[in-house]
mmCIF file of N, CA and C in Angstrom:
data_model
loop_
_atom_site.group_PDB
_atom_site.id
_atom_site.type_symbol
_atom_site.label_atom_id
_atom_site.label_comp_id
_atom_site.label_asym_id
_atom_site.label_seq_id
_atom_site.Cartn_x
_atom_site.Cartn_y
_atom_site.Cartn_z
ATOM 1 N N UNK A 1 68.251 139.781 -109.436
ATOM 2 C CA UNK A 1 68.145 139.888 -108.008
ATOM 3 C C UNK A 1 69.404 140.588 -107.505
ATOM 4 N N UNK A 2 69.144 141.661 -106.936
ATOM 5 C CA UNK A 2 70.071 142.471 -106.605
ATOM 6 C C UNK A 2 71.412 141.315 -104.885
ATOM 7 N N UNK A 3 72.197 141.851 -104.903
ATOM 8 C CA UNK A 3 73.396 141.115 -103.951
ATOM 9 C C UNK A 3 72.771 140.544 -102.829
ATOM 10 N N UNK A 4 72.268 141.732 -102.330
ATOM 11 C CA UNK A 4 71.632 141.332 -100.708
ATOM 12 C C UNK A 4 70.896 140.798 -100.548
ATOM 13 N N UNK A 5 69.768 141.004 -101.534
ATOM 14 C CA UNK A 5 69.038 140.096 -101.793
ATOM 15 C C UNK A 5 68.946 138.839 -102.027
ATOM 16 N N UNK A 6 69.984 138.194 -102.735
ATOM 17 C CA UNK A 6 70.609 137.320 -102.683
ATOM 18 C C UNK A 6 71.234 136.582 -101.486
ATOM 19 N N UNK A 7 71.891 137.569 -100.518
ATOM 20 C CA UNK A 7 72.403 137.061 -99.422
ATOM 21 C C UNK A 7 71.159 136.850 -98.546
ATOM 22 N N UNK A 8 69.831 137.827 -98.465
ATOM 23 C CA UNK A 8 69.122 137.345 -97.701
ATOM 24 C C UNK A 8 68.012 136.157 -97.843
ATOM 25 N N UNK A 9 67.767 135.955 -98.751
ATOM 26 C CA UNK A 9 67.469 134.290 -99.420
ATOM 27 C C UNK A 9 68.438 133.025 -99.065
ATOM 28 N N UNK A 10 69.596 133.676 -99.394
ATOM 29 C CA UNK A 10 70.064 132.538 -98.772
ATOM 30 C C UNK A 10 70.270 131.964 -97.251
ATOM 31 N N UNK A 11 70.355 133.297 -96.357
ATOM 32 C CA UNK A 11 70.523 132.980 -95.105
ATOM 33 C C UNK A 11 69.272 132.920 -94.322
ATOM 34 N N UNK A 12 67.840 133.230 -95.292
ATOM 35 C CA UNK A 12 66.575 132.531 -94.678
ATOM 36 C C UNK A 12 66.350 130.994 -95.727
ATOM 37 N N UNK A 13 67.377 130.876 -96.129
ATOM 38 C CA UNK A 13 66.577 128.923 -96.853
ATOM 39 C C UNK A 13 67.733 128.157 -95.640
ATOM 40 N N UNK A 14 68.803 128.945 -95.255
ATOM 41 C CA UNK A 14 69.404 128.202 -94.546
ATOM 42 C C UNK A 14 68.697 128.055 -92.923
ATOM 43 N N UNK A 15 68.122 129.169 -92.206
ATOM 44 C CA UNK A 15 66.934 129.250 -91.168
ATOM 45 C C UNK A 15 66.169 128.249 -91.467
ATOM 46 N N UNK A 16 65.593 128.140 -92.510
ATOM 47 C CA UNK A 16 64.123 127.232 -92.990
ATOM 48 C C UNK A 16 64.746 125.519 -92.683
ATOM 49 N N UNK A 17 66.033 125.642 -93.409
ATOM 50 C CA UNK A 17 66.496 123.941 -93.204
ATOM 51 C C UNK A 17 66.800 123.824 -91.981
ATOM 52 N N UNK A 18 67.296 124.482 -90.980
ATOM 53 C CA UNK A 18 67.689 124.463 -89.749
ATOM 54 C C UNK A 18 66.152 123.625 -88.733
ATOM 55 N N UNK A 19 65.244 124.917 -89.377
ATOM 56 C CA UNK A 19 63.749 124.042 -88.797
ATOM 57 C C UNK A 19 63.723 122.518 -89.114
ATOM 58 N N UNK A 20 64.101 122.049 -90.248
ATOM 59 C CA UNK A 20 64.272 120.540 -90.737
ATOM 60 C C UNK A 20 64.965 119.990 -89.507
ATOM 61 N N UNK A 21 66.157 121.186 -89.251
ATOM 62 C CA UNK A 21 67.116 119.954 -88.215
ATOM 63 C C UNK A 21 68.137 119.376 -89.290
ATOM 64 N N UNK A 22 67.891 120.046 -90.627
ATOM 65 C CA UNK A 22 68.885 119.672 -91.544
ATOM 66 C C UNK A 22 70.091 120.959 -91.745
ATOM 67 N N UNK A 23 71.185 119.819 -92.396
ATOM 68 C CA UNK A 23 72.401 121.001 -91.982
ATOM 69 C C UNK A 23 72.582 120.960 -93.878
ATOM 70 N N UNK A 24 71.786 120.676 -94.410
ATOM 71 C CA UNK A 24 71.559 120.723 -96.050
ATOM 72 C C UNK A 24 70.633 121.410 -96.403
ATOM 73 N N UNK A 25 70.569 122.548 -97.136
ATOM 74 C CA UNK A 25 69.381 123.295 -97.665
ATOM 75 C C UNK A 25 69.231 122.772 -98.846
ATOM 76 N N UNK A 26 68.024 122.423 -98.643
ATOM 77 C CA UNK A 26 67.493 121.619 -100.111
ATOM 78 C C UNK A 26 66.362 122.427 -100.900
ATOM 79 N N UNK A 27 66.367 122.628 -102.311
ATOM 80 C CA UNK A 27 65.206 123.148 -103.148
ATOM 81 C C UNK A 27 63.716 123.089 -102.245
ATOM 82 N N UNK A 28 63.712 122.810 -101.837
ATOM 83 C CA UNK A 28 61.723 122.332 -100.855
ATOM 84 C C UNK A 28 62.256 123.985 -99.828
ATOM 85 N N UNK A 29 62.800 123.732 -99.359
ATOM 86 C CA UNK A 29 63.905 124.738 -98.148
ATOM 87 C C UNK A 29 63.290 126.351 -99.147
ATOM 88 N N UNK A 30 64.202 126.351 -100.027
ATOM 89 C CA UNK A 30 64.215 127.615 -100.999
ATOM 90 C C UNK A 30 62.821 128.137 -101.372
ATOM 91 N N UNK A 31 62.108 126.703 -101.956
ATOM 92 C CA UNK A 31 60.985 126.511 -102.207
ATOM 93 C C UNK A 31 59.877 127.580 -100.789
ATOM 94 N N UNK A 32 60.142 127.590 -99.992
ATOM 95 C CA UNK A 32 59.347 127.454 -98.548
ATOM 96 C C UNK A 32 59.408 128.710 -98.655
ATOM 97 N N UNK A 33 60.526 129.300 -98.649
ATOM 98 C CA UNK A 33 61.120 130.863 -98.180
ATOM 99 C C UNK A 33 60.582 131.633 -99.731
ATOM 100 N N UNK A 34 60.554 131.551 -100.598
ATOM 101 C CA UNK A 34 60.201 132.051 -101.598
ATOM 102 C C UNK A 34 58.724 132.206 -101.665
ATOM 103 N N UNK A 35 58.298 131.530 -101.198
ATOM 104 C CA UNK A 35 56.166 131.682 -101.340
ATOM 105 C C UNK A 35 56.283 132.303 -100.206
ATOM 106 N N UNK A 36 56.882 132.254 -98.787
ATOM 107 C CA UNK A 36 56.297 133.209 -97.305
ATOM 108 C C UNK A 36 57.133 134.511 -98.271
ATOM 109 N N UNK A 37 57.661 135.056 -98.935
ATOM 110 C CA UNK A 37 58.541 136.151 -99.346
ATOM 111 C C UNK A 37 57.398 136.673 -100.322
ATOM 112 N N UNK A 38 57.032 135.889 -101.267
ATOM 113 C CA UNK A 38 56.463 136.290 -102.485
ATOM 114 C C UNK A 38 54.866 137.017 -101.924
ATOM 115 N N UNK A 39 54.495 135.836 -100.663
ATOM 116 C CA UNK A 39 53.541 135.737 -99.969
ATOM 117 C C UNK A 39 53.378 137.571 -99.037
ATOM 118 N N UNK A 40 54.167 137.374 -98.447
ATOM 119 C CA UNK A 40 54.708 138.985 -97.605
ATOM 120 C C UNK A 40 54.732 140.114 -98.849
ATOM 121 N N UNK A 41 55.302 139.896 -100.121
ATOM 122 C CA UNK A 41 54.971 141.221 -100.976
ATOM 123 C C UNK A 41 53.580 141.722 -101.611
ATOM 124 N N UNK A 42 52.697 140.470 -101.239
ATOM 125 C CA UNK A 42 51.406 140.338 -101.590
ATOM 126 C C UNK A 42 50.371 141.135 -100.836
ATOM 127 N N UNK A 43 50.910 141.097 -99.607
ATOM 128 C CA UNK A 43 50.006 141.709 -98.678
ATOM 129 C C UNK A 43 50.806 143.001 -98.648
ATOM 130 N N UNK A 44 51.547 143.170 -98.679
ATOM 131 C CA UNK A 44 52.195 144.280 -98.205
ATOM 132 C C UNK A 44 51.479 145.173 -100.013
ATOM 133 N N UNK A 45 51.493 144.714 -101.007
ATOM 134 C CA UNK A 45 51.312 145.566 -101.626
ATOM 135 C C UNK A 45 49.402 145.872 -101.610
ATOM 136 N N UNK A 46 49.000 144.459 -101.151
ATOM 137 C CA UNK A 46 47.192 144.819 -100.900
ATOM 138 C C UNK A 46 47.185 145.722 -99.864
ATOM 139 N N UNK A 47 48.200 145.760 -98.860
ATOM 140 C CA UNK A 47 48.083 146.845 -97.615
ATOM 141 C C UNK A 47 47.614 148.141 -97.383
ATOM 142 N N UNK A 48 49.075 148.425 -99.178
ATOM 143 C CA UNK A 48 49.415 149.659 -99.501
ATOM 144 C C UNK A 48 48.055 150.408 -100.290
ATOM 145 N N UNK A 49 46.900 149.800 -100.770
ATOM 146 C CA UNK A 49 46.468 150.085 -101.553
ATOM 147 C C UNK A 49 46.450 149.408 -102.787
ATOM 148 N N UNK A 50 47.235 148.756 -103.515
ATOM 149 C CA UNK A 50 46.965 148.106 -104.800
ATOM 150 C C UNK A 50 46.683 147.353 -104.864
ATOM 151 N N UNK A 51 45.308 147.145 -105.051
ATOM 152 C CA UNK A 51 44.871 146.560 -105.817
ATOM 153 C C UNK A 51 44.488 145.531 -106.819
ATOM 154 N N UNK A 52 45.590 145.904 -107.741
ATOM 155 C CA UNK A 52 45.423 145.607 -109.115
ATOM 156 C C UNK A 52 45.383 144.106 -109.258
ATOM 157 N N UNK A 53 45.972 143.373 -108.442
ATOM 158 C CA UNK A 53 46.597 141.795 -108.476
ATOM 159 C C UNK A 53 45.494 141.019 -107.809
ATOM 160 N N UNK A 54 45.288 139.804 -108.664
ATOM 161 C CA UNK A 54 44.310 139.077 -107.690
ATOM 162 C C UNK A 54 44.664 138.777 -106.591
ATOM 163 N N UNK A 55 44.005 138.148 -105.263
ATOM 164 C CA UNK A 55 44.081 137.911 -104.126
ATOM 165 C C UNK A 55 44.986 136.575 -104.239
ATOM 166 N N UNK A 56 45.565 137.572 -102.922
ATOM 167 C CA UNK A 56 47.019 135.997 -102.718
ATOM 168 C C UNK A 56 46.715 134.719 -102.714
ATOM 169 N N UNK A 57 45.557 134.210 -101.799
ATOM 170 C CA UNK A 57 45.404 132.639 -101.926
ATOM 171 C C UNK A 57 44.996 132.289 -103.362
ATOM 172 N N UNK A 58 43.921 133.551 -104.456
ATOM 173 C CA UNK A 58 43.920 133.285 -105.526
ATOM 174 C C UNK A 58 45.259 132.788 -106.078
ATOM 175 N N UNK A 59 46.425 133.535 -106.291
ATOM 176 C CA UNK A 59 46.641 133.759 -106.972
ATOM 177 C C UNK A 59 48.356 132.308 -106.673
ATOM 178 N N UNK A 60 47.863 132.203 -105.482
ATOM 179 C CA UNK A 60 48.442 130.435 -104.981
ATOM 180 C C UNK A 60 47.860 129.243 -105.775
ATOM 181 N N UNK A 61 46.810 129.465 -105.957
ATOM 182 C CA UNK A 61 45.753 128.398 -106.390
ATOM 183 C C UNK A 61 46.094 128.974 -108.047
ATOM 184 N N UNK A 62 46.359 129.409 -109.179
ATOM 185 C CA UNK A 62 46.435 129.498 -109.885
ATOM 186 C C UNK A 62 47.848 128.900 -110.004
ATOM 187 N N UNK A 63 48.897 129.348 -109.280
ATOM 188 C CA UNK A 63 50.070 129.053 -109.367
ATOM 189 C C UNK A 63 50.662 127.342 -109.281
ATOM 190 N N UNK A 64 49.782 127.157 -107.949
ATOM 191 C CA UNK A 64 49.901 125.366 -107.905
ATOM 192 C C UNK A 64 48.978 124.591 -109.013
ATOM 193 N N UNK A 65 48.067 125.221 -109.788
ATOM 194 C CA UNK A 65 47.389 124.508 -111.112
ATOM 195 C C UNK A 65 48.476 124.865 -112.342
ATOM 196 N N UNK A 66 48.813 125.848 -112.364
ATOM 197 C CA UNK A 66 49.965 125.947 -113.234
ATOM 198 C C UNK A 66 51.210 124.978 -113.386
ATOM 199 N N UNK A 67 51.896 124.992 -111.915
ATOM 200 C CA UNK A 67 52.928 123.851 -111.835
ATOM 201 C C UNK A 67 52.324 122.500 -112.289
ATOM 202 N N UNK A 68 50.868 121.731 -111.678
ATOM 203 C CA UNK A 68 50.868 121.085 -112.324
ATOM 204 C C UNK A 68 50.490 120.269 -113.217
ATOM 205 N N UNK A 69 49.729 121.696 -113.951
ATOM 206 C CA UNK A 69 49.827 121.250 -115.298
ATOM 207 C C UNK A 69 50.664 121.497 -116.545
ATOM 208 N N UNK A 70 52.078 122.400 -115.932
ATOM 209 C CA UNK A 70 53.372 122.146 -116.791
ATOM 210 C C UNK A 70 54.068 120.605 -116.412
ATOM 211 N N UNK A 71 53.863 120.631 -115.198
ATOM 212 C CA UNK A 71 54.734 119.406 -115.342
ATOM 213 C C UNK A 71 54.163 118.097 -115.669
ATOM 214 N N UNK A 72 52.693 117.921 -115.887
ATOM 215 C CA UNK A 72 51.722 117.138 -116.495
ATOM 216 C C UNK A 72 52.541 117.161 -118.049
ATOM 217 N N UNK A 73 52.171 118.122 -118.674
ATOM 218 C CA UNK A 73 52.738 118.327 -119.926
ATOM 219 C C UNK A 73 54.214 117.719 -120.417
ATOM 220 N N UNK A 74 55.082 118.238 -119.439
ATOM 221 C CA UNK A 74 56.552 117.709 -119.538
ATOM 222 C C UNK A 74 56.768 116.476 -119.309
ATOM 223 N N UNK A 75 55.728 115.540 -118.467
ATOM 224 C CA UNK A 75 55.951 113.943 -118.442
ATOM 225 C C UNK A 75 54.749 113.486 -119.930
ATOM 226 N N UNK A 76 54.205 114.257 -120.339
ATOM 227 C CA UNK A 76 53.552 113.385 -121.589
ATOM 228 C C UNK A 76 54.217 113.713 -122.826
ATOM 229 N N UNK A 77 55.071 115.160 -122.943
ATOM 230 C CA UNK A 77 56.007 114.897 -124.018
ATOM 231 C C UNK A 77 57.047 114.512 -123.577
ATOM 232 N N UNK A 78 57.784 114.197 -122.800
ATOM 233 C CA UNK A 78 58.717 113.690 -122.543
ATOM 234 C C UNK A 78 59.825 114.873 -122.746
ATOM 235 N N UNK A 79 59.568 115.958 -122.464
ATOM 236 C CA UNK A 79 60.724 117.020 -122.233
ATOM 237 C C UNK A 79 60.519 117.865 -121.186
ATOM 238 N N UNK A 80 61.511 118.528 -121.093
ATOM 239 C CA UNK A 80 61.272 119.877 -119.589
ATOM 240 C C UNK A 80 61.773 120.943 -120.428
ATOM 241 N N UNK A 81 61.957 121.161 -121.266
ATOM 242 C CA UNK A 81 62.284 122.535 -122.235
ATOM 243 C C UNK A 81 60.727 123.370 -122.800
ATOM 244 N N UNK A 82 60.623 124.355 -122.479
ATOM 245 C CA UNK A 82 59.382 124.977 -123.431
ATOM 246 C C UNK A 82 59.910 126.583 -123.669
ATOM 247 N N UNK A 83 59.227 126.877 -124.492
ATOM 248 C CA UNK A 83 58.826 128.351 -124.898
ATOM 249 C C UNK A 83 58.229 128.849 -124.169
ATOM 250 N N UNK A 84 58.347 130.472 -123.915
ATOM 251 C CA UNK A 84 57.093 130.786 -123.141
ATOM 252 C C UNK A 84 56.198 130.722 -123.855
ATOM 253 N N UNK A 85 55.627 130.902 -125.081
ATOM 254 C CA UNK A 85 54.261 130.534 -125.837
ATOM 255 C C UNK A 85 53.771 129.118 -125.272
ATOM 256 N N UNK A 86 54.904 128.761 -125.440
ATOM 257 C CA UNK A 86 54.260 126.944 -124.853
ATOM 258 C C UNK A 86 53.342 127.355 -123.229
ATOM 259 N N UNK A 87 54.283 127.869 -122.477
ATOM 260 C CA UNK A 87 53.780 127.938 -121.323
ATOM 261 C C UNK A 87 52.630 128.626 -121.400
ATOM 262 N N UNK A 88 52.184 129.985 -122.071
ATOM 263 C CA UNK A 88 51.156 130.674 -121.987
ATOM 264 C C UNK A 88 50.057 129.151 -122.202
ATOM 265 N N UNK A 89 50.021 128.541 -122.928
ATOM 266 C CA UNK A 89 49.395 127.756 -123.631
ATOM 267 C C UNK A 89 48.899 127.239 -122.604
ATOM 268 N N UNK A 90 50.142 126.215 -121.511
ATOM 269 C CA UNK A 90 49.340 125.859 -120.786
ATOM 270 C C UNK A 90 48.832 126.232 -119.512
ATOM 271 N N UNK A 91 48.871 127.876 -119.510
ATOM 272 C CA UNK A 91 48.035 128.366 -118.755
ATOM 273 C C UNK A 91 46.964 128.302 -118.931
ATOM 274 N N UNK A 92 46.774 129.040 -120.046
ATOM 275 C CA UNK A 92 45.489 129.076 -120.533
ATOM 276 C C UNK A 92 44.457 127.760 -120.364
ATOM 277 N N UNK A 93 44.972 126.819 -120.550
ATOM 278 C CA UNK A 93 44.399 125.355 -120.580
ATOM 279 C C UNK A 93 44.184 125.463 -119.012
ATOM 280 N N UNK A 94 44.697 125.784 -118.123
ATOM 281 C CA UNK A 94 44.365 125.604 -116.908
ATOM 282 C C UNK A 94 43.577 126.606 -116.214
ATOM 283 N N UNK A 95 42.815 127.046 -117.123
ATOM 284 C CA UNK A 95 42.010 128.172 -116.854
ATOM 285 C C UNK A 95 42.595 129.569 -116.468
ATOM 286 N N UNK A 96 43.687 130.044 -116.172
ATOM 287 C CA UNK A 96 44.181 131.241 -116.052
ATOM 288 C C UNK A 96 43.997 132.466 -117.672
ATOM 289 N N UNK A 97 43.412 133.345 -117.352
ATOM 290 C CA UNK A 97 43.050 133.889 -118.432
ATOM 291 C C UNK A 97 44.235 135.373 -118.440
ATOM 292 N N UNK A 98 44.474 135.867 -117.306
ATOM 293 C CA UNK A 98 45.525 137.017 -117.433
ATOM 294 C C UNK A 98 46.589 136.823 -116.450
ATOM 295 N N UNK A 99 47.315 137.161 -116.557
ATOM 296 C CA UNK A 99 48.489 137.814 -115.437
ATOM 297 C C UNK A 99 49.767 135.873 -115.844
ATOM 298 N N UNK A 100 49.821 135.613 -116.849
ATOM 299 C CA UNK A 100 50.322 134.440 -117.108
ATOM 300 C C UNK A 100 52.207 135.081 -117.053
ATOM 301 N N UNK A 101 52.364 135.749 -117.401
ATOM 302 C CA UNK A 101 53.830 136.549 -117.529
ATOM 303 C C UNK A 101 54.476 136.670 -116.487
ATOM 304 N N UNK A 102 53.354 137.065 -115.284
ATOM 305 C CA UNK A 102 53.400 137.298 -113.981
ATOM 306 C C UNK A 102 53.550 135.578 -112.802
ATOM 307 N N UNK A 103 52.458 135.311 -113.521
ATOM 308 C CA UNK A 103 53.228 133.447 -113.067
ATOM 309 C C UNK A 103 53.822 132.697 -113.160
ATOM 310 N N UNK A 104 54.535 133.257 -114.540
ATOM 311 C CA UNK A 104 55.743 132.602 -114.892
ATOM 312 C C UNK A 104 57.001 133.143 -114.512
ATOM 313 N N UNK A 105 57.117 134.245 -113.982
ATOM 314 C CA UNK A 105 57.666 134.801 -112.847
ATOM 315 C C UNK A 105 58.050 134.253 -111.892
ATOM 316 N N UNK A 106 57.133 134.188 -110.964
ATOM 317 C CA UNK A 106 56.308 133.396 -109.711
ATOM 318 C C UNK A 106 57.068 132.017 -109.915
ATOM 319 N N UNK A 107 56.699 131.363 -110.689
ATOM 320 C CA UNK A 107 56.843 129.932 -110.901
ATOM 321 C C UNK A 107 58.396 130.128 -110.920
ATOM 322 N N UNK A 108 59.183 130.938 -111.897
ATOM 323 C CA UNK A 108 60.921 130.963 -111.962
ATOM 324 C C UNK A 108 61.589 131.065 -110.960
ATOM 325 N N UNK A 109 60.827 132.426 -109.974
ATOM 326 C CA UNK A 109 61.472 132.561 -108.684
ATOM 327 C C UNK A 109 61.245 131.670 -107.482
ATOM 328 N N UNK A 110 59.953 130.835 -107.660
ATOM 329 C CA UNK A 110 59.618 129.560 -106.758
ATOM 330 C C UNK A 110 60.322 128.086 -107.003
ATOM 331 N N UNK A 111 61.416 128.478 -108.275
ATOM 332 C CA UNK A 111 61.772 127.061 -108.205
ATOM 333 C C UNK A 111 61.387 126.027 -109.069
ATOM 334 N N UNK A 112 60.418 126.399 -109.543
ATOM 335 C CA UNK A 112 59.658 125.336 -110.088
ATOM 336 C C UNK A 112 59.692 125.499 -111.885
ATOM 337 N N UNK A 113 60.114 126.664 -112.409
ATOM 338 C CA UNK A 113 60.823 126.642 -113.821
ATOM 339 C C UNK A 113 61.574 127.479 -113.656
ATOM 340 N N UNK A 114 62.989 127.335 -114.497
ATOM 341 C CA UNK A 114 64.452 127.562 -114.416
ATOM 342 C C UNK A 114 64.085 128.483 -116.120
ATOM 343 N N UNK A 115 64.892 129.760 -115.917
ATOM 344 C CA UNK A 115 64.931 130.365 -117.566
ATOM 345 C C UNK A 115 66.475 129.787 -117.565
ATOM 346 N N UNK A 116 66.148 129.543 -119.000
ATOM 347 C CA UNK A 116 66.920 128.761 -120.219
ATOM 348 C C UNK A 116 67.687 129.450 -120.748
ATOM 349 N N UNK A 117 67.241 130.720 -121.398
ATOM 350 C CA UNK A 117 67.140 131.418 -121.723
ATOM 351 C C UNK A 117 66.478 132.673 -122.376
ATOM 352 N N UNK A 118 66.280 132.982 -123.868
ATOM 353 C CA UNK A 118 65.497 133.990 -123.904
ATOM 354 C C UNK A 118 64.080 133.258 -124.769
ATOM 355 N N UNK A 119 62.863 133.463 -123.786
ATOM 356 C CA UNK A 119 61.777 133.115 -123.962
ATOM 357 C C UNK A 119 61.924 130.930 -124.076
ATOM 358 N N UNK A 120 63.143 130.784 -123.477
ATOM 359 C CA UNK A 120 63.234 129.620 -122.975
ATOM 360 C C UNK A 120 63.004 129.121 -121.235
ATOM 361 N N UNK A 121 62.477 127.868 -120.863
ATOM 362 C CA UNK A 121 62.277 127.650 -119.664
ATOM 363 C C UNK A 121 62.042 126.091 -119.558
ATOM 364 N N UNK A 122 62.970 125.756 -118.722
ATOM 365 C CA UNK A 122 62.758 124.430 -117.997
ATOM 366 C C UNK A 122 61.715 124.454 -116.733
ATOM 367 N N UNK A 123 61.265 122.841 -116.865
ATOM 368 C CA UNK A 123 60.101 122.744 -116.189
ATOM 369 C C UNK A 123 60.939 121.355 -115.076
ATOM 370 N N UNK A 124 61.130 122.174 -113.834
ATOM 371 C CA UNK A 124 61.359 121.544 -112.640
ATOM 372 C C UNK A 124 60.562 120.279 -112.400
ATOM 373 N N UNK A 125 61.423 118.995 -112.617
ATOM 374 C CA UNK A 125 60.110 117.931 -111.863
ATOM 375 C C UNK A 125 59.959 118.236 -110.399
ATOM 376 N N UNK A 126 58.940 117.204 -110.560
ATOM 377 C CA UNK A 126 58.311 117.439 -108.326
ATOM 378 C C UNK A 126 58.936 116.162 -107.730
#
C-alpha cells in the first residue's frame, strides 16, 4: 500500500470512529472503511466497463461465507495459522469455485486474515 494511501485509511477509520463518538479507532472502524473502499472500487470498475468480477453483493456474500468458514475451521483445530492451500481448501468447501486468491486478498485487506508470511496467514477471530 503505497504512503498516502496509507494516510488516507487512516484518516477515514479515524472519521468512521468519530461516527462511534469514539476517540479510539478500533479494527470494526478499519473494518467499515475497507468494505465502503473495496466496495467503491467495485463499482467504479463495473462502471468502467469490466466486467470480469462477479457482482459486488456477490462477491460480499462469498467473502462473509469465507470468513466464516475460516474461522469455523480455526476454532475446531484450534489454530489461526494456515497455508494458503489450507485456505483455498476452505474455500472451496464453502462453495466458492474461482477468484479464491482474490478473496484472500479481500479478506487480508478487510482485516479479517493477517499475512504471516510467504503463503502464510493468520485467521482473525470475530
Amino acid at each position: 500500500m503505497l504512503f498516502m494511501q496509507l494516510l488516507g485509511l487512516i484518516s477515514l477509520s479515524e472519521a468512521r470512529a468519530r461516527l462511534d463518538l469514539s476517540s479510539v479507532v478500533m479494527p470494526l472502524h478499519v473494518r467499515d472503511v475497507i468494505a465502503v473502499l473495496t466496495e467503491s472500487i467495485a463499482q467504479t470498475r463495473i462502471g468502467t466497463g469490466h466486467t470480469d468480477a462477479p457482482s459486488s453483493s456477490s462477491k460480499s456474500s462469498q467473502l462473509q461465507n469465507f470468513v466464516k468458514m475460516m474461522q469455523m475451521r480455526s476454532a475446531a483445530l484450534g489454530r489461526r495459522i494456515f497455508e494458503y492451500e489450507e485456505l483455498k481448501e476452505i474455500g472451496t468447501r464453502a462453495g466458492i469455485m474461482t477468484g479464491i486468491a482474490k478473496l484472500v486478498e479481500i479478506a487480508n485487506m478487510g482485516g479479517y486474515l493477517l499475512k504471516k508470511g510467504v503463503n502464510m496467514y493468520e485467521v482473525v477471530p470475530d
